[in-house]
Short mmCIF file of C-alpha atoms in Angstrom, two decimals:
data_model
loop_
_atom_site.label_atom_id
_atom_site.label_comp_id
_atom_site.label_asym_id
_atom_site.label_seq_id
_atom_site.Cartn_x
_atom_site.Cartn_y
_atom_site.Cartn_z
CA UNK A 155 73.49 -26.00 16.79
CA UNK A 156 75.32 -27.65 19.43
CA UNK A 157 74.28 -25.14 22.24
CA UNK A 158 70.29 -26.27 21.79
CA UNK A 159 68.57 -27.76 24.65
CA UNK A 160 67.65 -31.75 24.25
CA UNK A 161 64.61 -32.33 22.53
CA UNK A 162 61.80 -33.82 25.18
CA UNK A 163 60.94 -36.81 22.91
CA UNK A 164 58.31 -38.05 25.12
CA UNK A 165 56.05 -35.07 24.51
CA UNK A 166 57.63 -34.90 20.72
CA UNK A 167 57.06 -38.14 19.97
CA UNK A 168 53.19 -38.37 19.16
CA UNK A 169 53.04 -34.24 17.48
CA UNK A 170 55.55 -37.14 15.06
CA UNK A 171 53.06 -40.05 14.82
CA UNK A 172 49.84 -37.66 14.11
CA UNK A 173 51.58 -35.57 11.90
CA UNK A 174 53.35 -39.18 9.68
CA UNK A 175 49.59 -40.45 9.99
CA UNK A 176 48.65 -36.85 8.06
CA UNK A 177 51.19 -37.53 5.49
CA UNK A 178 49.65 -40.63 4.72
CA UNK A 179 46.57 -39.09 4.29
CA UNK A 180 47.14 -36.76 1.68
CA UNK A 181 49.66 -39.96 0.14
CA UNK A 182 46.31 -42.55 -0.14
CA UNK A 183 44.50 -39.26 -1.56
CA UNK A 184 46.78 -39.55 -4.54
CA UNK A 185 46.67 -43.17 -4.42
CA UNK A 186 42.59 -43.54 -5.29
CA UNK A 187 43.44 -41.06 -7.74
CA UNK A 188 43.84 -41.95 -11.90
CA UNK A 189 46.72 -40.73 -12.79
CA UNK A 190 49.51 -39.81 -9.75
CA UNK A 191 51.06 -37.28 -11.86
CA UNK A 192 54.32 -39.56 -12.03
CA UNK A 193 57.58 -37.82 -13.15
CA UNK A 194 61.21 -38.86 -13.37
CA UNK A 195 64.19 -37.48 -10.76
CA UNK A 196 67.42 -37.24 -13.01
CA UNK A 197 68.45 -40.63 -11.51
CA UNK A 198 65.32 -42.00 -13.03
CA UNK A 199 63.67 -42.37 -9.91
CA UNK A 200 60.08 -41.78 -10.07
CA UNK A 201 58.65 -38.78 -8.11
CA UNK A 202 54.98 -38.05 -7.71
CA UNK A 203 52.72 -35.68 -6.35
CA UNK A 204 51.86 -38.14 -3.02
CA UNK A 205 55.92 -37.47 -2.62
CA UNK A 206 55.51 -33.98 -2.80
CA UNK A 207 52.18 -33.77 -0.55
CA UNK A 208 53.85 -35.46 2.03
CA UNK A 209 56.95 -34.00 1.55
CA UNK A 210 55.44 -30.19 2.12
CA UNK A 211 53.34 -31.54 5.16
CA UNK A 212 56.13 -32.99 6.35
CA UNK A 213 58.26 -30.62 6.88
CA UNK A 214 55.32 -27.16 7.96
CA UNK A 215 54.67 -29.89 10.35
CA UNK A 216 57.62 -30.59 11.41
CA UNK A 217 58.95 -26.94 11.20
CA UNK A 218 55.95 -25.87 13.28
CA UNK A 219 57.04 -28.18 16.41
CA UNK A 220 60.73 -27.99 16.00
CA UNK A 221 61.52 -24.26 14.23
CA UNK A 222 65.23 -24.61 15.09
CA UNK A 223 65.98 -27.74 13.54
CA UNK A 224 67.21 -28.50 10.13
CA UNK A 225 65.65 -30.65 7.66
CA UNK A 226 66.97 -33.06 5.15
CA UNK A 227 64.12 -34.93 2.99
CA UNK A 228 64.87 -36.96 0.01
CA UNK A 229 62.66 -34.37 -2.24
CA UNK A 230 64.45 -31.34 -0.44
CA UNK A 231 67.01 -29.05 -3.08
CA UNK A 232 70.37 -31.19 -2.15
CA UNK A 233 72.20 -29.73 0.55
CA UNK A 234 76.16 -29.72 0.69
CA UNK A 235 78.12 -31.83 3.46
CA UNK A 236 80.23 -28.16 4.07
CA UNK A 237 76.19 -26.81 5.54
CA UNK A 238 75.17 -30.07 7.37
CA UNK A 239 78.58 -30.01 8.48
CA UNK A 240 77.67 -28.68 11.89
CA UNK A 241 74.38 -30.45 11.61
CA UNK A 242 74.61 -31.93 15.63
CA UNK A 243 70.35 -32.42 15.34
CA UNK A 244 67.59 -32.54 12.35
CA UNK A 245 65.26 -33.96 10.94
CA UNK A 246 65.69 -36.59 8.30
CA UNK A 247 62.84 -37.47 6.16
CA UNK A 248 60.98 -39.73 3.22
CA UNK A 249 57.65 -38.69 2.38
CA UNK A 250 56.79 -41.81 0.49
CA UNK A 251 59.37 -44.63 0.57
CA UNK A 252 58.90 -47.29 -2.08
CA UNK A 253 57.57 -45.24 -4.62
CA UNK A 254 57.49 -48.30 -6.76
CA UNK A 255 55.26 -50.34 -4.82
CA UNK A 256 53.20 -46.87 -4.40
CA UNK A 257 52.39 -47.18 -8.30
CA UNK A 258 52.27 -50.68 -8.79
CA UNK A 259 49.58 -49.95 -6.39
CA UNK A 260 51.07 -52.60 -3.85
CA UNK A 261 50.48 -50.74 -0.33
CA UNK A 262 53.74 -51.51 1.10
CA UNK A 263 54.87 -47.88 1.33
CA UNK A 264 55.40 -45.69 3.80
CA UNK A 265 56.02 -42.41 4.94
CA UNK A 266 59.42 -41.84 7.35
CA UNK A 267 60.62 -39.83 9.68
CA UNK A 268 63.70 -39.83 11.77
CA UNK A 269 65.20 -36.85 14.01
CA UNK A 270 69.34 -37.96 14.08
CA UNK A 271 71.57 -36.91 16.86
CA UNK A 272 75.37 -37.04 16.40
CA UNK A 273 75.04 -39.33 13.27
CA UNK A 274 72.57 -41.29 15.25
CA UNK A 275 68.46 -42.24 15.32
CA UNK A 276 67.15 -40.85 18.36
CA UNK A 277 63.26 -40.81 17.29
CA UNK A 278 61.57 -42.66 14.48
CA UNK A 279 58.01 -42.68 12.92
CA UNK A 280 56.94 -44.83 10.36
CA UNK A 281 53.50 -44.76 8.75
CA UNK A 282 52.25 -47.07 6.57
CA UNK A 283 48.73 -45.23 5.21
CA UNK A 284 47.48 -48.23 3.13
CA UNK A 285 47.65 -51.17 5.94
CA UNK A 286 46.39 -48.48 8.42
CA UNK A 287 49.62 -49.53 10.74
CA UNK A 288 51.90 -47.03 12.80
CA UNK A 289 55.46 -47.68 13.91
CA UNK A 290 56.90 -45.79 16.36
CA UNK A 291 60.48 -45.45 18.77
CA UNK A 292 62.61 -43.02 20.65
CA UNK A 293 65.68 -43.55 22.50
CA UNK A 294 64.81 -45.10 25.42
CA UNK A 295 61.71 -45.30 24.99
CA UNK A 296 61.05 -48.88 23.55
CA UNK A 297 58.93 -49.19 19.94
CA UNK A 298 55.92 -49.81 19.76
CA UNK A 299 52.70 -51.09 16.51
CA UNK A 300 49.48 -49.61 16.23
CA UNK A 301 46.73 -50.90 14.05
CA UNK A 302 44.47 -47.87 13.05
CA UNK A 303 43.21 -46.88 16.76
CA UNK A 304 43.91 -49.60 18.63
CA UNK A 305 45.73 -48.60 21.25
CA UNK A 306 49.96 -48.91 20.81
CA UNK A 307 51.57 -51.77 21.48
CA UNK A 308 54.94 -52.39 22.50
CA UNK A 309 56.98 -54.53 20.08
CA UNK A 310 60.66 -56.66 20.82
CA UNK A 311 63.05 -57.90 18.37
CA UNK A 312 62.46 -62.30 18.27
CA UNK A 313 65.23 -64.70 19.15
CA UNK A 314 65.77 -66.67 16.66
CA UNK A 315 66.51 -69.47 18.30
CA UNK A 316 63.15 -70.40 19.27
CA UNK A 317 62.05 -71.97 15.58
CA UNK A 318 62.45 -71.87 11.84
CA UNK A 319 64.94 -69.19 10.96
CA UNK A 320 62.60 -65.71 8.72
CA UNK A 321 64.69 -63.58 6.80
CA UNK A 322 62.77 -60.61 5.27
CA UNK A 323 64.23 -59.16 1.85
CA UNK A 324 63.24 -56.63 -0.70
CA UNK A 325 60.06 -57.08 -2.96
CA UNK A 326 62.22 -55.30 -5.82
CA UNK A 327 65.72 -55.61 -4.85
CA UNK A 328 66.17 -59.34 -3.30
CA UNK A 329 69.18 -60.26 -6.03
CA UNK A 330 70.67 -63.28 -6.18
CA UNK A 331 73.09 -62.60 -4.56
CA UNK A 332 71.09 -62.58 -1.21
CA UNK A 333 69.60 -65.22 -2.16
CA UNK A 334 72.89 -67.50 -2.11
CA UNK A 335 73.95 -65.93 0.61
CA UNK A 336 71.01 -66.87 2.72
CA UNK A 337 71.70 -70.42 1.53
CA UNK A 338 74.77 -70.42 3.59
CA UNK A 339 72.09 -70.33 6.62
CA UNK A 340 70.46 -73.43 6.51
CA UNK A 341 66.71 -74.18 6.21
CA UNK A 342 65.10 -69.90 5.84
CA UNK A 343 61.80 -69.19 5.01
CA UNK A 344 61.81 -65.68 3.77
CA UNK A 345 58.82 -62.88 3.37
CA UNK A 346 59.14 -60.53 0.34
CA UNK A 347 58.31 -57.07 1.64
CA UNK A 348 58.25 -53.18 -0.18
CA UNK A 349 60.01 -49.72 1.53
CA UNK A 350 61.44 -49.67 4.98
CA UNK A 351 58.72 -51.64 6.47
CA UNK A 352 61.75 -54.71 6.34
CA UNK A 353 63.04 -53.43 8.65
CA UNK A 354 60.04 -52.94 11.33
CA UNK A 355 59.47 -56.79 10.27
CA UNK A 356 62.50 -57.36 12.37
CA UNK A 357 61.46 -54.77 14.74
CA UNK A 358 58.55 -56.65 15.67
CA UNK A 359 59.14 -59.82 15.73
CA UNK A 360 57.80 -61.03 12.69
CA UNK A 361 61.35 -62.00 11.17
CA UNK A 362 64.82 -62.52 12.59
CA UNK A 363 67.37 -60.91 9.64
CA UNK A 364 67.17 -58.56 6.68
CA UNK A 365 70.03 -58.17 5.05
CA UNK A 366 70.23 -55.16 2.39
CA UNK A 367 73.28 -55.89 -0.66
CA UNK A 368 71.93 -53.06 -2.46
CA UNK A 369 71.75 -49.60 -2.39
CA UNK A 370 69.61 -46.97 -0.20
CA UNK A 371 70.25 -43.97 1.09
CA UNK A 372 69.98 -42.24 4.87
CA UNK A 373 66.14 -41.37 4.71
CA UNK A 374 65.36 -44.72 3.55
CA UNK A 375 66.24 -46.11 6.69
CA UNK A 376 66.81 -43.78 10.11
CA UNK A 377 63.73 -44.06 11.40
CA UNK A 378 63.21 -48.13 10.91
CA UNK A 379 66.83 -48.62 12.37
CA UNK A 380 65.42 -46.50 15.62
CA UNK A 381 62.63 -48.41 15.53
CA UNK A 382 64.38 -51.71 15.43
CA UNK A 383 67.43 -50.43 17.94
CA UNK A 384 64.59 -49.38 20.44
CA UNK A 385 62.65 -52.75 20.47
CA UNK A 386 66.38 -54.98 20.82
CA UNK A 387 67.53 -55.60 17.44
CA UNK A 388 70.34 -53.76 15.48
CA UNK A 389 71.84 -52.41 11.99
CA UNK A 390 75.08 -52.44 11.44
CA UNK A 391 77.02 -52.79 8.00
CA UNK A 392 78.70 -55.71 7.68
CA UNK A 393 81.69 -55.68 10.24
CA UNK A 394 79.38 -54.73 12.47
CA UNK A 395 79.31 -51.74 13.03
CA UNK A 396 76.25 -49.44 14.12
CA UNK A 397 74.86 -47.10 10.95
CA UNK A 398 76.90 -43.46 10.89
CA UNK A 399 73.98 -40.41 9.36
CA UNK A 400 75.08 -37.28 7.94
CA UNK A 401 78.03 -38.43 6.51
CA UNK A 402 79.33 -36.71 3.35
CA UNK A 403 77.73 -39.32 0.80
CA UNK A 404 74.28 -40.19 2.06
CA UNK A 405 74.73 -43.44 0.21
CA UNK A 406 74.28 -46.62 3.49
CA UNK A 407 77.33 -49.61 3.12
CA UNK A 408 75.41 -52.53 2.54
CA UNK A 409 73.99 -53.31 6.07
CA UNK A 410 71.59 -56.43 8.65
CA UNK A 411 69.32 -55.99 10.33
CA UNK A 412 69.33 -58.42 12.92
CA UNK A 413 66.70 -59.43 16.20
CA UNK A 414 68.71 -60.87 19.50
CA UNK A 415 70.92 -62.16 19.77
CA UNK A 416 71.75 -61.28 16.14
CA UNK A 417 71.46 -63.94 13.33
CA UNK A 418 75.21 -65.06 13.03
CA UNK A 419 76.41 -63.27 10.35
CA UNK A 420 79.34 -65.24 7.58
CA UNK A 421 81.96 -63.67 8.57
CA UNK A 422 83.87 -63.81 4.94
CA UNK A 423 81.28 -61.03 3.73
CA UNK A 424 82.40 -58.40 5.51
#
């Protein structure tokens, strides 16, 4: 893998955006049906026909774009660390992030596609099909937000010092611990959102902070992390270290998403 030429991210990004939008259309076809075909995985998380339709479409499309790159999807068969160990570059996919929001007919679900290189996301697309919004970024190219067919616009993380502090929290997993800690920061306006859109709201300046003190997986946030970082923000663990990908265990540590400059965070939490 290490001898493969580096991809042309500028040329690749529009194709990944188009593919993510196509996956979003497949999701919406199921969204409009009475029965989404829900089953449950071993961890009791829901799986629908929409998850699988998006999964198969993305894998096929990415294989055509980059036939030599491996892929890891939330809906893939488990790939052991021994098999992943030498992956210098690979696709990391969440075909439908926010399945619970999808099942409740809340529109805050996304398609997440990230290209990982040496443990870091270097390209990311987050598409919210029901909202018809797409966030996209690649290393050195900045981050954009596109609504429908309008031209994509550059986005930038916001400075919390220019107005009231705004924090985005999980609609389903915020928890009393997060709320208690936010109170230590003084007056904070909280915005509740589902899926990886939480990170994207920091990237586009809607919010300044997203603390995640609960469980997530690598595919949940990789694409959005690239968007945040290219918008000038940061995604770190509670000690300020950048998150890494393709770890032996695919769970993320607790993490912080912050704008620019980063919102001060109580040191004792680390």
